[in-house]
C-alpha positions as CSV (number, residue, x, y, z in Angstrom):
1,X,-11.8,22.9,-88.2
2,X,-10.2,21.5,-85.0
3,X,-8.6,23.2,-82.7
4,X,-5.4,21.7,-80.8
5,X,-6.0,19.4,-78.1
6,X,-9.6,18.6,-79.8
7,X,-10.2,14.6,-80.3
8,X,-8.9,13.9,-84.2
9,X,-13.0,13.6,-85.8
10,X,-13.6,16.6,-84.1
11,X,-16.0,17.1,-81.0
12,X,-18.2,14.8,-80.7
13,X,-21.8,15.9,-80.9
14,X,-23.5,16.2,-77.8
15,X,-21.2,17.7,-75.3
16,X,-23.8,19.5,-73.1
17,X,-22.9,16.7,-69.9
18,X,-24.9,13.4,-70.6
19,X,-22.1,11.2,-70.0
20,X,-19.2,12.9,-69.6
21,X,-20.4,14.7,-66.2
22,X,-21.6,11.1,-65.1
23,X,-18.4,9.8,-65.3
24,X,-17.4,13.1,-63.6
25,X,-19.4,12.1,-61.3
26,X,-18.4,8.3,-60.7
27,X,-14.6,8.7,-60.3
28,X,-14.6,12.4,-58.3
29,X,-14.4,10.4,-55.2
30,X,-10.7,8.4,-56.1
31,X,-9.4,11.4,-57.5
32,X,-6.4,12.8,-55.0
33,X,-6.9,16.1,-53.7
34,X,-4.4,18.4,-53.2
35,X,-4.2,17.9,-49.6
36,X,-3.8,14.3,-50.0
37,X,-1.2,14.9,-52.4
38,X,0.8,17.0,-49.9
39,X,1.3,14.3,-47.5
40,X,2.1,11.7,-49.7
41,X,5.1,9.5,-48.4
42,X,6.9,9.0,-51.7
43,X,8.5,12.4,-53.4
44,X,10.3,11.8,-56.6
45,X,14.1,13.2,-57.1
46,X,14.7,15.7,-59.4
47,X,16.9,15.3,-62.6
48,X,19.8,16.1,-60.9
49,X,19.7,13.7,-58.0
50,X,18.2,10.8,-60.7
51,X,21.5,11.2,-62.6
52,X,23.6,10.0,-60.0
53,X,24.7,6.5,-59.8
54,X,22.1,3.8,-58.4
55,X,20.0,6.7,-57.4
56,X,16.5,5.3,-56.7
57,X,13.2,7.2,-58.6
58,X,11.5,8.3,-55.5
59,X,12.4,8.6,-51.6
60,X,10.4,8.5,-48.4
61,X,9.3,11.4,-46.9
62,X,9.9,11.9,-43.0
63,X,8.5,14.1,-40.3
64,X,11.8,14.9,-39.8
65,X,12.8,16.8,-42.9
66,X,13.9,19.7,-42.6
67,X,13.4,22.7,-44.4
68,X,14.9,21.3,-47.8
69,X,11.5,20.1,-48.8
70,X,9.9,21.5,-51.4
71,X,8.2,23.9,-51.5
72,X,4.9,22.6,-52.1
73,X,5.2,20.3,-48.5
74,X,6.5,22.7,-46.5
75,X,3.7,24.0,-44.7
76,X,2.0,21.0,-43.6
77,X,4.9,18.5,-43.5
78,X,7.3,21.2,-41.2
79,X,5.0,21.7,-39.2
80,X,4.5,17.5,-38.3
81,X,7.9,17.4,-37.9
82,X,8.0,20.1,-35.2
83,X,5.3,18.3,-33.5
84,X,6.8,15.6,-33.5
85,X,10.5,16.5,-32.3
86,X,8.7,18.2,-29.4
87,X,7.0,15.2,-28.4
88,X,9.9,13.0,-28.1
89,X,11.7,15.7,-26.3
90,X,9.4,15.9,-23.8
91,X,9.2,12.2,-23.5
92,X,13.5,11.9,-23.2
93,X,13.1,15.1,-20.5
94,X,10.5,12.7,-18.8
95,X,12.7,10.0,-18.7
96,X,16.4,11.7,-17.4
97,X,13.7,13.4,-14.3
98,X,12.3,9.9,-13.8
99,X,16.2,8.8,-14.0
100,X,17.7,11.6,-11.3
101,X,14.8,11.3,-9.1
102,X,15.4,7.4,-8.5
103,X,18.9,7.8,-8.2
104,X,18.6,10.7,-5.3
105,X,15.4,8.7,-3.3
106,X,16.2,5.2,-4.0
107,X,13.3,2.6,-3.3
108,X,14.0,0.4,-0.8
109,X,10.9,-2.3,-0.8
110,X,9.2,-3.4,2.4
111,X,9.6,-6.2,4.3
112,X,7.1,-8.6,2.9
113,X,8.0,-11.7,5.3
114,X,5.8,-12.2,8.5
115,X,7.1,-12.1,12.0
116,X,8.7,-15.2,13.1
117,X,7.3,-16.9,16.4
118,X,9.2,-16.0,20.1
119,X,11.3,-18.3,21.2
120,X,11.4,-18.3,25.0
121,X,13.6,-19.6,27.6
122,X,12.4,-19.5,31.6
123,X,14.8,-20.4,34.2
124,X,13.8,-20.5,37.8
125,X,16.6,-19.9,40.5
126,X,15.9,-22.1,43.7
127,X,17.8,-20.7,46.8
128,X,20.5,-22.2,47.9
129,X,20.3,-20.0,51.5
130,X,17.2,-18.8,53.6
131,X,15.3,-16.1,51.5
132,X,16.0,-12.8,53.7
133,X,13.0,-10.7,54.8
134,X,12.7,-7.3,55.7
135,X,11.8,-3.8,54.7
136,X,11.6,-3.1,51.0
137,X,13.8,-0.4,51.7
138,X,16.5,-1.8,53.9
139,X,16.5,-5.0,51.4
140,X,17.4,-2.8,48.4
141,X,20.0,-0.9,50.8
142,X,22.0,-4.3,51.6
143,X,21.5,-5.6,47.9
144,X,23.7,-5.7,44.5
145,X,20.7,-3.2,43.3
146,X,21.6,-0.5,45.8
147,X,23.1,1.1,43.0
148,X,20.4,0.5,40.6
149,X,18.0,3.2,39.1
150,X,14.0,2.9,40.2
151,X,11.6,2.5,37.0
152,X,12.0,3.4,33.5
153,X,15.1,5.6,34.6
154,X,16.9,2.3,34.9
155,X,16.6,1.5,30.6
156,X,18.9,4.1,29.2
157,X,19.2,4.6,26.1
158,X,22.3,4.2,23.8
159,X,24.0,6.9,21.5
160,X,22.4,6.9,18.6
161,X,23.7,6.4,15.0
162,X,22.7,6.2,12.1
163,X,23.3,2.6,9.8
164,X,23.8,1.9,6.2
165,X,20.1,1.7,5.0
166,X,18.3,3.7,8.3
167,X,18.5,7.2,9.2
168,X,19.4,7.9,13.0
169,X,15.6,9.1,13.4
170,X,14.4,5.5,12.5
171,X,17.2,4.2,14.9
172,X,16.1,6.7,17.8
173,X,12.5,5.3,17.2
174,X,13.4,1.7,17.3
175,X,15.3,2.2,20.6
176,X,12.3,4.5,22.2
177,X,9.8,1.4,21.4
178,X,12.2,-1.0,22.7
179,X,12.1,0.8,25.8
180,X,8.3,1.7,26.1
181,X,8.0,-2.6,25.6
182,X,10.3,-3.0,28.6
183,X,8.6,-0.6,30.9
184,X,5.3,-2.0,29.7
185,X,6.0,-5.7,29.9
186,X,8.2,-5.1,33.0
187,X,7.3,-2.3,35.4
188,X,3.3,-1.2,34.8
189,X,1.6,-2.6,37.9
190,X,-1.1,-3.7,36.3
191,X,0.7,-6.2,33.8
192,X,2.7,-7.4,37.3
193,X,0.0,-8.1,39.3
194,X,-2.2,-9.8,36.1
195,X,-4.8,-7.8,35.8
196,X,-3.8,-6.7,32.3
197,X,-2.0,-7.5,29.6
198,X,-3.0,-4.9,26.7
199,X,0.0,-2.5,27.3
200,X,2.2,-5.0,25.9
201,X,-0.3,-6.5,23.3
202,X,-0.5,-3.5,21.7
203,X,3.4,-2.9,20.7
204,X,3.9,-5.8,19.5
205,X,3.8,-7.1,15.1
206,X,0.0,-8.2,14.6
207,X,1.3,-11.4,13.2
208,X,2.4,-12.1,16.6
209,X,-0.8,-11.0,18.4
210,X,-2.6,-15.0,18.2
211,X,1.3,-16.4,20.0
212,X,0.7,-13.9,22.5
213,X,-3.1,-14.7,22.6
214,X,-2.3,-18.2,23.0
215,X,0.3,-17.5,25.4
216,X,-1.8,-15.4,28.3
217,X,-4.5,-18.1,28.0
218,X,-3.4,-21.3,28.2
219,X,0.7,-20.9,28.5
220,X,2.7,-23.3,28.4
221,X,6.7,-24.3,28.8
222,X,7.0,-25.6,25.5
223,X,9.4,-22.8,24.2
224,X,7.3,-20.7,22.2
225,X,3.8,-19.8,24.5
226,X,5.5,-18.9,27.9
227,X,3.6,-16.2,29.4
228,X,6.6,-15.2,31.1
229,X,8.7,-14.9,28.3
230,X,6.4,-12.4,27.0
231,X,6.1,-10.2,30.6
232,X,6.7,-10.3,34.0
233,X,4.1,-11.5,35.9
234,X,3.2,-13.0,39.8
235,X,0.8,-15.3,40.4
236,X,-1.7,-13.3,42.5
237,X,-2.6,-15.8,44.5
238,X,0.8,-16.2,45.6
239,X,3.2,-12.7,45.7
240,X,2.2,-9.4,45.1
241,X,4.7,-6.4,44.8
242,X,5.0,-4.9,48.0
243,X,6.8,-1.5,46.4
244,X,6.4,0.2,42.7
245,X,9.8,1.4,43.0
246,X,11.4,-1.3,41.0
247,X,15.4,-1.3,40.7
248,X,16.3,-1.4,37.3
249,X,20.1,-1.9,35.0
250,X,20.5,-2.8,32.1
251,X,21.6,-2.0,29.0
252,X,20.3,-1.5,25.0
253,X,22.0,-2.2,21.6
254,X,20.8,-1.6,17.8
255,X,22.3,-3.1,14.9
256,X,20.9,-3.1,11.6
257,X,20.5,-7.0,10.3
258,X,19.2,-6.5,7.1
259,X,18.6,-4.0,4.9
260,X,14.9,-3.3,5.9
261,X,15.6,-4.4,9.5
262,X,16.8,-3.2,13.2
263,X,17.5,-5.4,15.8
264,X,17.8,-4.0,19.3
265,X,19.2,-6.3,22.1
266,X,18.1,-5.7,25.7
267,X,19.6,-7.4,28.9
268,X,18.5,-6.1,31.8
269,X,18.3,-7.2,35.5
270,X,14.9,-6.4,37.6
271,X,14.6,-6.4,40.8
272,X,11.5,-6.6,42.8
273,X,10.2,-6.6,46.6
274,X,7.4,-8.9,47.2
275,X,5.6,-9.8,49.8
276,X,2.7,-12.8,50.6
277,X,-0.4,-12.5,48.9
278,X,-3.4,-11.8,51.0
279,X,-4.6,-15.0,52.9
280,X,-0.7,-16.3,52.2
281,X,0.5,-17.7,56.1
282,X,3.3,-15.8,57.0
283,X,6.8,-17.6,57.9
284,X,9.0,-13.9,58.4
285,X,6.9,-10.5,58.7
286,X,8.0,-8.5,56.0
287,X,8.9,-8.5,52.2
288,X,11.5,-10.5,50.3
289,X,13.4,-9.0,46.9
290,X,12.5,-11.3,43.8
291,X,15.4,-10.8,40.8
292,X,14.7,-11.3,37.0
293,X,17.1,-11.0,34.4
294,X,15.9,-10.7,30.8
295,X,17.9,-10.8,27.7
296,X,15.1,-9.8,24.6
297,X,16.1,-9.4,21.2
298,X,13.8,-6.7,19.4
299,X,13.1,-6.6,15.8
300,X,12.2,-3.8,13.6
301,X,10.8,-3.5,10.4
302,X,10.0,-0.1,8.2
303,X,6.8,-0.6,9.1
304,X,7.1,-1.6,12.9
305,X,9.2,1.9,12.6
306,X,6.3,3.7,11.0
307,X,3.2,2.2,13.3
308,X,5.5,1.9,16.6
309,X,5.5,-1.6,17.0
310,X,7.9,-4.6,17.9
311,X,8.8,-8.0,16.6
312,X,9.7,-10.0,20.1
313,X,12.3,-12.4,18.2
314,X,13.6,-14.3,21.8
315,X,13.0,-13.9,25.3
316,X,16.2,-16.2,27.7
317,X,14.5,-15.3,31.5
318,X,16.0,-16.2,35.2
319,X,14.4,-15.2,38.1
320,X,14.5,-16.2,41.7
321,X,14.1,-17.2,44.0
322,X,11.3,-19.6,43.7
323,X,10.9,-23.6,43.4
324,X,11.8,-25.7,40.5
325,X,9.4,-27.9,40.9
326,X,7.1,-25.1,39.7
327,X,6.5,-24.1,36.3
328,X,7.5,-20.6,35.6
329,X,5.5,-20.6,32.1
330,X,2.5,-19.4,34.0
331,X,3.7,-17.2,36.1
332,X,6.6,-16.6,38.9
333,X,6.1,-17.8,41.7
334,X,8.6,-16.3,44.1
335,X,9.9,-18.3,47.8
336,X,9.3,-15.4,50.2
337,X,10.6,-14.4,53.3
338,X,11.4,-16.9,55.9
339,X,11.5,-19.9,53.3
340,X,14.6,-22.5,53.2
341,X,16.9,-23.3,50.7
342,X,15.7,-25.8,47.9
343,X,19.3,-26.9,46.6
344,X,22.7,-26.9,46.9
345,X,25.5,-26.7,44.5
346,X,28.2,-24.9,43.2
347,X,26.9,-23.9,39.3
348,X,25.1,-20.8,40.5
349,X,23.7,-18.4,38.5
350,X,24.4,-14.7,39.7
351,X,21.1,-12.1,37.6
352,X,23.0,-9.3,38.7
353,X,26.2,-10.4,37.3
354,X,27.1,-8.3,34.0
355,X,27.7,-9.0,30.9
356,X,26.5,-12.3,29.5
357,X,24.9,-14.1,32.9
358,X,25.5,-18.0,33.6
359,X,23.1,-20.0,31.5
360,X,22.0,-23.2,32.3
361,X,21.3,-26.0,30.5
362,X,18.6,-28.0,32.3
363,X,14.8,-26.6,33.1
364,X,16.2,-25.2,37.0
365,X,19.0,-22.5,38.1
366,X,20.6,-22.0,41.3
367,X,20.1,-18.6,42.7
368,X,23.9,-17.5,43.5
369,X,24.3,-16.3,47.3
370,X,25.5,-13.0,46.3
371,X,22.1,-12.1,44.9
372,X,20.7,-12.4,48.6
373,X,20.6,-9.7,50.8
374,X,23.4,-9.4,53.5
375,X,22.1,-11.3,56.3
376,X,21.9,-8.7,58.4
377,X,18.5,-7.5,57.3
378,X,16.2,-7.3,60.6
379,X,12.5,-8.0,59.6
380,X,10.2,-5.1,59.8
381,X,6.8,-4.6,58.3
């Protein structure tokens, strides 16, 4: 007799394995575990939920169900979708700090452009009276620079500020470089006299280092390589300084011209007593002043800030007295003691004169009589 659930003929004969646990065999590996099962996507509604109106037969299963599941995908599907709500939680939290801290230290990108190339203006002063001779002393006594400071205590510095994209530190630090290139370029006797010029070489941007290079070796008056628009320098085989006290005034000025630039402004009037160089014949005993007025502008970028440096943007120089028919490209060649006026005229240019100076147009100045000592000077060794 056959029992329920037995094939209608009844068992077949021979159900010790043979075939049946073959086929076992053969299709145990598509058969769906329970785990698979589990994380199926599809679940189907239940009766309730299929008799509602366009209800659909199945629905997608998300990581982020919640505990409504049932029961049978609670375990492994709850815990995905914990996993997963915590990872995009850490990546929003990532985010918003990413957010906040751009907003508090905003990036300002670095000047990318390269320095531009000085552009220089030298103006010799010819004398227009008999340069005055004397002691170095008695010369500054009866001068306009009586008054003036000696050395680096002449370049003061300004009040500082701070400006819309620099802090007042980075302003302080372009205005102490500024300075150190004036006294540098302007008052360390070596850099005078010629027989250096690596105190100022090393302040300034390195894209400007092969101008200046070019400059101290073959200069030229061509408005971009004049040695003297760079530094102050004598010929040696002409003048040499006859006292390091040099007078000094003058005055410095930072604006910010960009966002990632300072520009600092110096005009300031230096005054120098000179005397022949060695095997020079002498027409007076005794040493003459010499007077140079330099206007620089200064440029700073974030990095210049950072490694101390300076962008020399434009150098307008007058000095005198010396000789038009010199060039002052190479070097200043000052009219000493004893020596005669070389022109006449009444467009004079005064170096001590403040504010904006006279300029003049053409390649030669006139040195105004009231930057010559009084003529009372007596000569005197």
């Amino acid at each position: 007799m056959a029992m329920s659930g037995d094939p209608p003929g009844g068992t077949p004969e021979d159900t010790g394995g043979g075939d049946d646990d073959f086929r076992a065999d053969e299709y145990r590996s598509v058969v769906f575990d329970e785990d698979f099962v589990r994380a199926a996507r599809l679940q189907e509604y239940s009766a309730q939920e299929r008799m509602g109106e366009h209800a659909r037969a199945v629905r997608s299963r998300s990581i982020w169900s919640s505990g409504a599941s049932p029961a049978g995908s609670r375990s492994g599907l709850g815990s995905a979708a914990r996993q997963g709500r915590l990872i995009v939680l850490c990546i929003a939290l990532a985010l918003a700090a990413a957010v906040y801290m751009g907003l508090r230290n905003p990036y300002v990108a670095p000047a990318t452009g390269q320095a531009e190339a000085l552009s220089s203006t030298v103006v010799p002063l010819a004398p227009s009276e008999p340069v005055q001779g004397g002691r170095p002393a008695d010369l500054f006594a009866q001068s306009q620079a009586a008054q003036y400071r000696v050395g680096a205590a002449g370049i003061t510095l300004p009040a500082m500020r701070r400006t819309h994209h620099f802090t007042e530190e980075q302003v302080q630090a372009a205005l102490t470089v500024a300075k150190d290139y004036l006294v540098q370029s302007s008052l360390d006797p070596d850099v005078l006299s010629g027989a250096a010029s690596r105190p100022v070489r090393v302040l300034l941007d390195p894209d400007q280092l092969q101008q200046f290079d070019q400059s101290m070796l073959t200069p030229t008056g061509d408005g971009h390589h004049a040695l003297t628009g760079w530094l102050v320098r004598f010929d040696p085989a002409v003048a040499v300084v006859a006292d390091t006290r040099v007078r000094v005034s003058g005055t410095l000025a930072v604006e910010e011209v960009a966002p990632d630039a300072l520009e600092v402004t110096s005009d300031h009037t230096f005054v120098y007593a000179v005397r022949p160089a060695t095997g020079q014949p002498l027409v007076v005993d005794g040493a003459s002043l010499f007077t140079v007025r330099r206007e620089l502008r200064l440029r700073f970028g974030r990095d210049d800030l950072t490694a101390r440096r300076v962008e020399l943007v434009s150098a307008y120089v007058m000095a005198g007295p010396q000789d038009c028919a010199a060039d002052p490209a190479e070097g200043f060649r000052p009219l000493l003691a004893g020596a005669g006026p070389t022109t006449v005229g009444p467009a004079a240019s005064d170096p001590y004169a403040s504010g904006h100076p006279r300029r003049t147009s053409g390649l030669c100045g006139v040195l105004a009589p009231t930057a010559i000592p009084d003529q009372g000077v007596s000569p005197g060794p």
